[in-house]
Amino acid sequence: MSKYGDFYSTKWGFPKAVPEDHYPSPAQFMPEYLNNPEYYEKGYHVENVGDGGNFYWVTSPAGYEAGFVVTGAGVVVIDAPPGLGENLQAAIRSITNEPVTHLIYSHWHSDHIGAASVFGPGVKIVGHEITRELLSRFPDKQRPLPTETFKTDATLEVGGVKLELSHKGADHTPDNIYIYAPDQKVLTKIDIISPGSVAFMHADVSENISGYYQAHDDILTYDFKALIGGHISRWGTREDVEIVREYWHDLAKFAEEALWEMSNAEALQGFVVGMGREYQLVGGENWLNSIANYATEKTLTKKTSNGQTWPERLAGATVNTKYHAWTVAESIRLERTHHGYQALGNGGPAYIA
């Protein structure tokens, strides 16, 4: 037990979550290796994925993932999360004695590439040009600058193994790329899909939610047998992507519905009734949280395409959906049409907020 016990409480913050209020993770989210004490002793699990026998997925008890491919002329690594750190090197050595020659950055975030420096100065680092721009602007010795960059599409070929790199626009971050091994049929796209689970809070704190939604469709344009998503406990399949895409579209539908219900002029007045102007921000909080609550309840109680509810199908649904609902509703307000605007005087469209 830490000096903070099992929760830091304050009247202005979040309430403590307790297991009794949530669904357990579905069995399909809990691979067998999680029951192996050796996994926690070593600090990593490595598994061959896709075709060809030379592409590997690595994960850690911290919930972070990376990938690497053995080419015969060196190892190409994809990402270097600090939660794996030197254990990523150990995972590679458990498979091959080939040296690491290339490291690909999926995007600039430190939680996925913050151990890049462990590979030393001799490794070629490949990333998007925006990744280099951001790391130049916010330098970090643990994240060396990419030595090779591209803008839209590029192919990295090492020892006859091809990796196709593509940037389709901002989603989780402005620089987040697709990394595809066509012969192995392995796709790496980080911080969009958490196989078997809903994403981390607020759509994994993604910067462009419209692009985040589009990324689900773009992932499905690839012919892949394994998806490395960057988080949690297993690699993904096409079915995993299709399932979580359905979840996000349900959530968007109900968030849009909540906005129409609660954001017209009459409804907005209801959230501040009886409050002086000095407390109108309290009413604003109740308004936004009511929209999120509406979308959360509708999403989590709906029977989905296979007859189950989302808490029965996806891990973390009862934990994270309220955060997703808030974020998706805000993204609709900010990134999509308002179907009109304030008319002269007190009239207005379906929603004006």
mmCIF file of C-alpha atoms in Angstrom:
data_model
loop_
_atom_site.group_PDB
_atom_site.id
_atom_site.type_symbol
_atom_site.label_atom_id
_atom_site.label_comp_id
_atom_site.label_asym_id
_atom_site.label_seq_id
_atom_site.Cartn_x
_atom_site.Cartn_y
_atom_site.Cartn_z
ATOM 1 C CA MET A 1 0.000 0.000 0.000
ATOM 2 C CA SER A 2 1.377 3.400 -0.966
ATOM 3 C CA LYS A 3 1.253 6.504 1.212
ATOM 4 C CA TYR A 4 -1.921 7.466 -0.694
ATOM 5 C CA GLY A 5 -3.676 4.205 0.147
ATOM 6 C CA ASP A 6 -5.764 2.855 -2.720
ATOM 7 C CA PHE A 7 -7.267 6.198 -3.763
ATOM 8 C CA TYR A 8 -6.639 9.937 -3.483
ATOM 9 C CA SER A 9 -9.970 11.539 -2.650
ATOM 10 C CA THR A 10 -11.118 15.157 -2.863
ATOM 11 C CA LYS A 11 -14.587 16.699 -2.968
ATOM 12 C CA TRP A 12 -13.708 18.463 -6.256
ATOM 13 C CA GLY A 13 -12.467 15.369 -8.049
ATOM 14 C CA PHE A 14 -13.559 11.961 -9.233
ATOM 15 C CA PRO A 15 -15.250 9.378 -7.026
ATOM 16 C CA LYS A 16 -13.460 6.107 -6.285
ATOM 17 C CA ALA A 17 -14.320 3.288 -8.704
ATOM 18 C CA VAL A 18 -15.152 -0.075 -7.143
ATOM 19 C CA PRO A 19 -15.336 -3.463 -8.901
ATOM 20 C CA GLU A 20 -18.933 -4.004 -7.826
ATOM 21 C CA ASP A 21 -20.018 -1.129 -10.076
ATOM 22 C CA HIS A 22 -18.410 -2.562 -13.227
ATOM 23 C CA TYR A 23 -18.445 -5.578 -15.507
ATOM 24 C CA PRO A 24 -15.429 -7.909 -15.464
ATOM 25 C CA SER A 25 -13.361 -8.117 -18.636
ATOM 26 C CA PRO A 26 -14.725 -10.705 -21.105
ATOM 27 C CA ALA A 27 -12.721 -13.922 -21.434
ATOM 28 C CA GLN A 28 -11.644 -13.061 -25.000
ATOM 29 C CA PHE A 29 -9.753 -10.084 -23.594
ATOM 30 C CA MET A 30 -7.718 -12.280 -21.227
ATOM 31 C CA PRO A 31 -5.096 -14.401 -23.110
ATOM 32 C CA GLU A 32 -3.652 -17.423 -21.321
ATOM 33 C CA TYR A 33 -0.161 -15.942 -20.937
ATOM 34 C CA LEU A 34 -1.590 -13.476 -18.407
ATOM 35 C CA ASN A 35 -1.836 -16.395 -15.976
ATOM 36 C CA ASN A 36 1.860 -17.283 -16.341
ATOM 37 C CA PRO A 37 4.026 -15.926 -13.472
ATOM 38 C CA GLU A 38 7.043 -15.977 -15.805
ATOM 39 C CA TYR A 39 5.461 -13.165 -17.816
ATOM 40 C CA TYR A 40 5.588 -10.830 -14.842
ATOM 41 C CA GLU A 41 9.062 -11.977 -13.830
ATOM 42 C CA LYS A 42 10.500 -11.321 -17.306
ATOM 43 C CA GLY A 43 8.459 -8.189 -17.906
ATOM 44 C CA TYR A 44 7.458 -9.094 -21.445
ATOM 45 C CA HIS A 45 5.655 -11.586 -23.661
ATOM 46 C CA VAL A 46 6.691 -12.138 -27.290
ATOM 47 C CA GLU A 47 4.603 -13.902 -29.902
ATOM 48 C CA ASN A 48 4.954 -14.624 -33.619
ATOM 49 C CA VAL A 49 2.118 -13.082 -35.654
ATOM 50 C CA GLY A 50 0.975 -13.001 -39.258
ATOM 51 C CA ASP A 51 2.526 -15.005 -42.089
ATOM 52 C CA GLY A 52 6.143 -15.876 -42.748
ATOM 53 C CA GLY A 53 7.290 -16.634 -39.208
ATOM 54 C CA ASN A 54 9.472 -13.536 -38.884
ATOM 55 C CA PHE A 55 7.175 -10.842 -37.472
ATOM 56 C CA TYR A 56 6.804 -10.562 -33.698
ATOM 57 C CA TRP A 57 4.520 -8.754 -31.289
ATOM 58 C CA VAL A 58 5.790 -7.823 -27.828
ATOM 59 C CA THR A 59 3.733 -6.699 -24.857
ATOM 60 C CA SER A 60 4.359 -5.823 -21.220
ATOM 61 C CA PRO A 61 2.539 -5.865 -17.878
ATOM 62 C CA ALA A 62 2.403 -2.072 -18.196
ATOM 63 C CA GLY A 63 0.005 -2.559 -21.109
ATOM 64 C CA TYR A 64 2.275 -1.269 -23.884
ATOM 65 C CA GLU A 65 3.166 -3.028 -27.124
ATOM 66 C CA ALA A 66 5.761 -2.947 -29.873
ATOM 67 C CA GLY A 67 6.606 -5.031 -32.931
ATOM 68 C CA PHE A 68 9.710 -6.217 -34.717
ATOM 69 C CA VAL A 69 10.534 -8.100 -37.891
ATOM 70 C CA VAL A 70 13.621 -10.255 -38.475
ATOM 71 C CA THR A 71 14.831 -9.641 -42.023
ATOM 72 C CA GLY A 72 18.064 -11.639 -42.360
ATOM 73 C CA ALA A 73 19.907 -8.346 -42.697
ATOM 74 C CA GLY A 74 18.968 -6.909 -39.331
ATOM 75 C CA VAL A 75 15.944 -6.328 -37.155
ATOM 76 C CA VAL A 76 13.410 -3.575 -37.824
ATOM 77 C CA VAL A 77 11.666 -2.453 -34.634
ATOM 78 C CA ILE A 78 8.369 -0.593 -34.476
ATOM 79 C CA ASP A 79 8.142 1.708 -31.458
ATOM 80 C CA ALA A 80 10.029 1.563 -28.170
ATOM 81 C CA PRO A 81 7.666 2.138 -25.237
ATOM 82 C CA PRO A 82 9.317 3.023 -21.919
ATOM 83 C CA GLY A 83 6.961 0.499 -20.309
ATOM 84 C CA LEU A 84 8.928 -2.158 -22.216
ATOM 85 C CA GLY A 85 12.282 -0.378 -22.163
ATOM 86 C CA GLU A 86 15.242 -2.768 -22.106
ATOM 87 C CA ASN A 87 12.850 -5.714 -22.007
ATOM 88 C CA LEU A 88 12.166 -5.037 -25.680
ATOM 89 C CA GLN A 89 15.832 -5.755 -26.383
ATOM 90 C CA ALA A 90 15.549 -8.938 -24.313
ATOM 91 C CA ALA A 91 12.514 -10.018 -26.329
ATOM 92 C CA ILE A 92 14.423 -9.489 -29.574
ATOM 93 C CA ARG A 93 17.455 -11.429 -28.275
ATOM 94 C CA SER A 94 15.164 -14.308 -27.315
ATOM 95 C CA ILE A 95 14.334 -14.683 -31.011
ATOM 96 C CA THR A 96 17.444 -13.668 -32.985
ATOM 97 C CA ASN A 97 21.067 -12.555 -32.773
ATOM 98 C CA GLU A 98 20.623 -10.139 -35.661
ATOM 99 C CA PRO A 99 21.362 -6.512 -34.731
ATOM 100 C CA VAL A 100 18.664 -3.855 -34.700
ATOM 101 C CA THR A 101 19.297 -1.702 -37.772
ATOM 102 C CA HIS A 102 16.079 0.344 -38.006
ATOM 103 C CA LEU A 103 13.505 1.790 -35.620
ATOM 104 C CA ILE A 104 10.184 3.129 -36.891
ATOM 105 C CA TYR A 105 8.288 5.745 -34.901
ATOM 106 C CA SER A 106 4.512 5.305 -35.134
ATOM 107 C CA HIS A 107 4.033 8.841 -33.771
ATOM 108 C CA TRP A 108 5.775 11.271 -31.471
ATOM 109 C CA HIS A 109 4.173 10.404 -28.110
ATOM 110 C CA SER A 110 6.646 9.494 -25.392
ATOM 111 C CA ASP A 111 4.590 6.607 -24.023
ATOM 112 C CA HIS A 112 5.254 4.720 -27.290
ATOM 113 C CA ILE A 113 8.780 5.803 -28.260
ATOM 114 C CA GLY A 114 10.231 7.076 -24.990
ATOM 115 C CA ALA A 115 12.809 4.267 -24.807
ATOM 116 C CA ALA A 116 14.152 4.807 -28.337
ATOM 117 C CA SER A 117 17.541 5.865 -26.997
ATOM 118 C CA VAL A 118 18.288 2.295 -25.753
ATOM 119 C CA PHE A 119 19.103 1.285 -29.340
ATOM 120 C CA GLY A 120 22.002 3.724 -29.540
ATOM 121 C CA PRO A 121 23.133 6.220 -32.162
ATOM 122 C CA GLY A 122 23.861 3.683 -34.927
ATOM 123 C CA VAL A 123 20.233 2.775 -35.555
ATOM 124 C CA LYS A 124 18.378 4.445 -38.427
ATOM 125 C CA ILE A 125 15.154 6.026 -37.183
ATOM 126 C CA VAL A 126 12.265 6.388 -39.617
ATOM 127 C CA GLY A 127 9.239 8.585 -38.975
ATOM 128 C CA HIS A 128 6.830 11.079 -40.432
ATOM 129 C CA GLU A 129 8.070 14.595 -41.127
ATOM 130 C CA ILE A 130 5.588 15.958 -38.558
ATOM 131 C CA THR A 131 7.105 13.594 -35.979
ATOM 132 C CA ARG A 132 10.498 15.149 -36.596
ATOM 133 C CA GLU A 133 9.008 18.637 -36.430
ATOM 134 C CA LEU A 134 7.331 17.961 -33.065
ATOM 135 C CA LEU A 135 10.387 16.300 -31.548
ATOM 136 C CA SER A 136 12.528 19.206 -32.725
ATOM 137 C CA ARG A 137 10.126 21.627 -31.100
ATOM 138 C CA PHE A 138 9.892 19.627 -27.854
ATOM 139 C CA PRO A 139 13.273 17.830 -27.643
ATOM 140 C CA ASP A 140 13.763 14.742 -25.511
ATOM 141 C CA LYS A 141 17.067 12.875 -25.276
ATOM 142 C CA GLN A 142 15.133 9.627 -24.891
ATOM 143 C CA ARG A 143 13.479 10.227 -28.282
ATOM 144 C CA PRO A 144 16.208 10.932 -30.848
ATOM 145 C CA LEU A 145 15.095 12.737 -33.982
ATOM 146 C CA PRO A 146 14.182 10.588 -36.980
ATOM 147 C CA THR A 147 17.073 10.259 -39.416
ATOM 148 C CA GLU A 148 14.744 9.517 -42.333
ATOM 149 C CA THR A 149 11.308 11.087 -42.850
ATOM 150 C CA PHE A 150 8.470 10.981 -45.377
ATOM 151 C CA LYS A 151 5.302 12.979 -46.077
ATOM 152 C CA THR A 152 2.586 10.739 -47.520
ATOM 153 C CA ASP A 153 3.852 7.262 -48.432
ATOM 154 C CA ALA A 154 7.177 5.450 -48.225
ATOM 155 C CA THR A 155 8.545 1.911 -48.394
ATOM 156 C CA LEU A 156 11.270 0.640 -46.104
ATOM 157 C CA GLU A 157 12.986 -2.491 -47.457
ATOM 158 C CA VAL A 158 15.565 -4.396 -45.410
ATOM 159 C CA GLY A 159 16.818 -7.849 -46.384
ATOM 160 C CA GLY A 160 13.990 -8.247 -48.868
ATOM 161 C CA VAL A 161 11.326 -7.494 -46.215
ATOM 162 C CA LYS A 162 9.060 -4.590 -47.140
ATOM 163 C CA LEU A 163 7.258 -2.273 -44.769
ATOM 164 C CA GLU A 164 4.821 0.183 -46.324
ATOM 165 C CA LEU A 165 4.459 3.438 -44.393
ATOM 166 C CA SER A 166 1.471 5.701 -44.922
ATOM 167 C CA HIS A 167 0.144 8.931 -43.471
ATOM 168 C CA LYS A 168 -3.572 9.517 -44.078
ATOM 169 C CA GLY A 169 -4.041 12.654 -41.971
ATOM 170 C CA ALA A 170 -4.469 13.560 -38.328
ATOM 171 C CA ASP A 171 -6.240 11.124 -36.020
ATOM 172 C CA HIS A 172 -4.802 10.241 -32.608
ATOM 173 C CA THR A 173 -2.028 12.745 -33.358
ATOM 174 C CA PRO A 174 -1.164 14.808 -36.436
ATOM 175 C CA ASP A 175 1.682 12.404 -37.324
ATOM 176 C CA ASN A 176 0.255 8.959 -36.517
ATOM 177 C CA ILE A 177 1.137 6.569 -39.369
ATOM 178 C CA TYR A 178 0.178 3.150 -40.731
ATOM 179 C CA ILE A 179 2.977 0.552 -40.891
ATOM 180 C CA TYR A 180 2.081 -2.456 -43.045
ATOM 181 C CA ALA A 181 4.039 -5.605 -43.818
ATOM 182 C CA PRO A 182 2.284 -6.914 -46.961
ATOM 183 C CA ASP A 183 3.987 -10.324 -47.093
ATOM 184 C CA GLN A 184 3.456 -10.997 -43.394
ATOM 185 C CA LYS A 185 -0.003 -9.353 -43.421
ATOM 186 C CA VAL A 186 0.700 -7.463 -40.213
ATOM 187 C CA LEU A 187 -0.584 -3.917 -39.736
ATOM 188 C CA THR A 188 0.614 -1.582 -36.999
ATOM 189 C CA LYS A 189 -1.628 1.377 -36.219
ATOM 190 C CA ILE A 190 -1.179 2.705 -32.713
ATOM 191 C CA ASP A 191 -3.738 4.197 -30.317
ATOM 192 C CA ILE A 192 -6.845 3.541 -32.390
ATOM 193 C CA ILE A 193 -7.803 -0.065 -31.612
ATOM 194 C CA SER A 194 -7.315 -1.810 -28.266
ATOM 195 C CA PRO A 195 -8.273 -5.371 -29.275
ATOM 196 C CA GLY A 196 -11.054 -6.808 -27.148
ATOM 197 C CA SER A 197 -11.504 -3.525 -25.293
ATOM 198 C CA VAL A 198 -12.821 -0.026 -25.641
ATOM 199 C CA ALA A 199 -10.002 2.476 -25.922
ATOM 200 C CA PHE A 200 -8.437 4.318 -22.996
ATOM 201 C CA MET A 201 -10.288 7.378 -21.662
ATOM 202 C CA HIS A 202 -11.335 10.117 -24.096
ATOM 203 C CA ALA A 203 -10.631 8.003 -27.200
ATOM 204 C CA ASP A 204 -7.068 7.544 -25.960
ATOM 205 C CA VAL A 205 -6.822 11.328 -25.645
ATOM 206 C CA SER A 206 -6.866 11.632 -29.410
ATOM 207 C CA GLU A 207 -6.497 15.087 -30.922
ATOM 208 C CA ASN A 208 -8.780 14.711 -33.938
ATOM 209 C CA ILE A 209 -11.872 12.648 -33.197
ATOM 210 C CA SER A 210 -13.225 12.879 -36.752
ATOM 211 C CA GLY A 211 -9.901 11.463 -37.928
ATOM 212 C CA TYR A 212 -10.047 8.858 -35.152
ATOM 213 C CA TYR A 213 -13.362 7.618 -36.552
ATOM 214 C CA GLN A 214 -11.997 7.635 -40.100
ATOM 215 C CA ALA A 215 -8.998 5.573 -38.988
ATOM 216 C CA HIS A 216 -11.276 2.636 -38.151
ATOM 217 C CA ASP A 217 -12.458 2.599 -41.761
ATOM 218 C CA ASP A 218 -8.919 3.053 -43.102
ATOM 219 C CA ILE A 219 -7.627 0.128 -41.031
ATOM 220 C CA LEU A 220 -10.240 -2.103 -42.634
ATOM 221 C CA THR A 221 -8.941 -1.265 -46.128
ATOM 222 C CA TYR A 222 -5.792 -3.292 -45.353
ATOM 223 C CA ASP A 223 -5.492 -7.047 -45.845
ATOM 224 C CA PHE A 224 -4.134 -8.037 -42.444
ATOM 225 C CA LYS A 225 -4.087 -11.121 -40.235
ATOM 226 C CA ALA A 226 -2.699 -9.331 -37.179
ATOM 227 C CA LEU A 227 -3.064 -5.766 -35.943
ATOM 228 C CA ILE A 228 -0.651 -4.240 -33.442
ATOM 229 C CA GLY A 229 -2.652 -1.561 -31.661
ATOM 230 C CA GLY A 230 -0.162 -0.445 -29.027
ATOM 231 C CA HIS A 231 -2.096 -1.237 -25.871
ATOM 232 C CA ILE A 232 -3.387 -3.759 -23.395
ATOM 233 C CA SER A 233 -3.061 -7.539 -23.672
ATOM 234 C CA ARG A 234 -3.327 -8.986 -27.175
ATOM 235 C CA TRP A 235 -2.903 -8.358 -30.872
ATOM 236 C CA GLY A 236 -5.995 -7.799 -32.944
ATOM 237 C CA THR A 237 -7.958 -9.281 -35.822
ATOM 238 C CA ARG A 238 -10.247 -7.784 -38.456
ATOM 239 C CA GLU A 239 -13.217 -8.854 -36.323
ATOM 240 C CA ASP A 240 -11.820 -6.866 -33.385
ATOM 241 C CA VAL A 241 -11.758 -3.746 -35.540
ATOM 242 C CA GLU A 242 -15.278 -4.312 -36.845
ATOM 243 C CA ILE A 243 -16.616 -4.816 -33.313
ATOM 244 C CA VAL A 244 -15.078 -1.691 -31.834
ATOM 245 C CA ARG A 245 -16.045 0.334 -34.904
ATOM 246 C CA GLU A 246 -19.670 -0.623 -34.184
ATOM 247 C CA TYR A 247 -19.244 0.556 -30.588
ATOM 248 C CA TRP A 248 -17.946 3.969 -31.665
ATOM 249 C CA HIS A 249 -20.745 4.455 -34.163
ATOM 250 C CA ASP A 250 -23.353 3.607 -31.520
ATOM 251 C CA LEU A 251 -21.753 6.151 -29.231
ATOM 252 C CA ALA A 252 -21.732 8.847 -31.921
ATOM 253 C CA LYS A 253 -25.384 8.204 -32.687
ATOM 254 C CA PHE A 254 -26.433 8.641 -29.077
ATOM 255 C CA ALA A 255 -24.142 11.643 -28.506
ATOM 256 C CA GLU A 256 -25.730 13.356 -31.509
ATOM 257 C CA GLU A 257 -29.155 12.469 -30.138
ATOM 258 C CA ALA A 258 -28.254 13.930 -26.736
ATOM 259 C CA LEU A 259 -27.075 17.163 -28.346
ATOM 260 C CA TRP A 260 -30.357 17.546 -30.198
ATOM 261 C CA GLU A 261 -32.299 16.829 -27.009
ATOM 262 C CA MET A 262 -30.355 19.078 -24.653
ATOM 263 C CA SER A 263 -28.757 21.896 -26.651
ATOM 264 C CA ASN A 264 -31.651 23.934 -27.943
ATOM 265 C CA ALA A 265 -32.253 27.302 -26.316
ATOM 266 C CA GLU A 266 -35.083 26.078 -24.075
ATOM 267 C CA ALA A 267 -33.142 23.081 -22.768
ATOM 268 C CA LEU A 268 -30.025 25.170 -22.139
ATOM 269 C CA GLN A 269 -32.018 27.560 -19.968
ATOM 270 C CA GLY A 270 -33.203 24.598 -17.914
ATOM 271 C CA PHE A 271 -29.656 23.756 -16.841
ATOM 272 C CA VAL A 272 -29.069 27.203 -15.324
ATOM 273 C CA VAL A 273 -32.519 27.915 -13.905
ATOM 274 C CA GLY A 274 -32.355 29.258 -10.380
ATOM 275 C CA MET A 275 -28.626 29.990 -10.578
ATOM 276 C CA GLY A 276 -27.186 33.461 -10.487
ATOM 277 C CA ARG A 277 -24.737 34.483 -13.180
ATOM 278 C CA GLU A 278 -21.881 33.731 -10.813
ATOM 279 C CA TYR A 279 -22.879 30.043 -10.902
ATOM 280 C CA GLN A 280 -23.700 29.633 -14.587
ATOM 281 C CA LEU A 281 -20.544 27.579 -15.132
ATOM 282 C CA VAL A 282 -21.982 25.048 -12.678
ATOM 283 C CA GLY A 283 -24.993 24.797 -14.956
ATOM 284 C CA GLY A 284 -22.639 24.410 -17.907
ATOM 285 C CA GLU A 285 -20.955 21.460 -16.230
ATOM 286 C CA ASN A 286 -24.332 19.856 -15.558
ATOM 287 C CA TRP A 287 -25.305 20.381 -19.193
ATOM 288 C CA LEU A 288 -22.195 18.739 -20.659
ATOM 289 C CA ASN A 289 -22.232 15.915 -18.138
ATOM 290 C CA SER A 290 -25.934 15.301 -18.780
ATOM 291 C CA ILE A 291 -25.211 14.914 -22.483
ATOM 292 C CA ALA A 292 -22.436 12.436 -21.672
ATOM 293 C CA ASN A 293 -24.663 10.546 -19.231
ATOM 294 C CA TYR A 294 -27.444 10.248 -21.822
ATOM 295 C CA ALA A 295 -25.094 8.876 -24.465
ATOM 296 C CA THR A 296 -23.402 6.563 -21.959
ATOM 297 C CA GLU A 297 -26.644 5.008 -20.717
ATOM 298 C CA LYS A 298 -28.042 4.538 -24.215
ATOM 299 C CA THR A 299 -24.798 2.960 -25.468
ATOM 300 C CA LEU A 300 -24.238 0.588 -22.560
ATOM 301 C CA THR A 301 -27.828 -0.667 -22.360
ATOM 302 C CA LYS A 302 -28.302 -1.228 -26.092
ATOM 303 C CA LYS A 303 -28.387 -4.766 -27.452
ATOM 304 C CA THR A 304 -25.655 -4.857 -30.088
ATOM 305 C CA SER A 305 -25.417 -6.750 -33.383
ATOM 306 C CA ASN A 306 -24.705 -10.107 -31.687
ATOM 307 C CA GLY A 307 -27.380 -9.735 -29.004
ATOM 308 C CA GLN A 308 -25.006 -8.795 -26.208
ATOM 309 C CA THR A 309 -24.508 -5.414 -24.599
ATOM 310 C CA TRP A 310 -21.197 -3.580 -24.927
ATOM 311 C CA PRO A 311 -20.121 -4.397 -21.340
ATOM 312 C CA GLU A 312 -20.545 -8.066 -22.253
ATOM 313 C CA ARG A 313 -18.515 -7.711 -25.465
ATOM 314 C CA LEU A 314 -15.719 -5.243 -24.711
ATOM 315 C CA ALA A 315 -13.477 -4.853 -21.686
ATOM 316 C CA GLY A 316 -13.555 -1.455 -20.009
ATOM 317 C CA ALA A 317 -16.931 -0.417 -21.413
ATOM 318 C CA THR A 318 -18.425 0.505 -18.044
ATOM 319 C CA VAL A 319 -15.172 2.220 -17.012
ATOM 320 C CA ASN A 320 -14.406 4.347 -20.069
ATOM 321 C CA THR A 321 -17.623 4.982 -21.992
ATOM 322 C CA LYS A 322 -18.607 8.043 -19.951
ATOM 323 C CA TYR A 323 -15.285 9.663 -20.894
ATOM 324 C CA HIS A 324 -15.705 8.668 -24.533
ATOM 325 C CA ALA A 325 -19.246 10.053 -24.567
ATOM 326 C CA TRP A 326 -18.056 13.430 -23.290
ATOM 327 C CA THR A 327 -15.275 13.558 -25.882
ATOM 328 C CA VAL A 328 -17.436 12.430 -28.802
ATOM 329 C CA ALA A 329 -20.172 14.938 -27.953
ATOM 330 C CA GLU A 330 -17.590 17.718 -27.789
ATOM 331 C CA SER A 331 -16.087 16.613 -31.098
ATOM 332 C CA ILE A 332 -19.516 16.729 -32.738
ATOM 333 C CA ARG A 333 -19.989 20.276 -31.439
ATOM 334 C CA LEU A 334 -16.543 21.358 -32.608
ATOM 335 C CA GLU A 335 -15.825 19.324 -35.749
ATOM 336 C CA ARG A 336 -19.235 18.720 -37.326
ATOM 337 C CA THR A 337 -22.074 20.925 -38.520
ATOM 338 C CA HIS A 338 -24.486 22.575 -36.084
ATOM 339 C CA HIS A 339 -27.262 22.307 -38.705
ATOM 340 C CA GLY A 340 -27.723 26.071 -38.571
ATOM 341 C CA TYR A 341 -26.932 29.018 -36.340
ATOM 342 C CA GLN A 342 -28.501 31.597 -34.036
ATOM 343 C CA ALA A 343 -31.177 33.588 -35.793
ATOM 344 C CA LEU A 344 -31.683 37.281 -35.057
ATOM 345 C CA GLY A 345 -33.148 37.589 -31.583
ATOM 346 C CA ASN A 346 -33.920 34.473 -29.555
ATOM 347 C CA GLY A 347 -34.703 31.968 -32.284
ATOM 348 C CA GLY A 348 -32.256 29.226 -33.158
ATOM 349 C CA PRO A 349 -31.618 25.912 -34.889
ATOM 350 C CA ALA A 350 -31.873 22.427 -33.436
ATOM 351 C CA TYR A 351 -28.859 23.086 -31.261
ATOM 352 C CA ILE A 352 -26.785 26.196 -30.852
ATOM 353 C CA ALA A 353 -24.191 25.311 -28.232
#
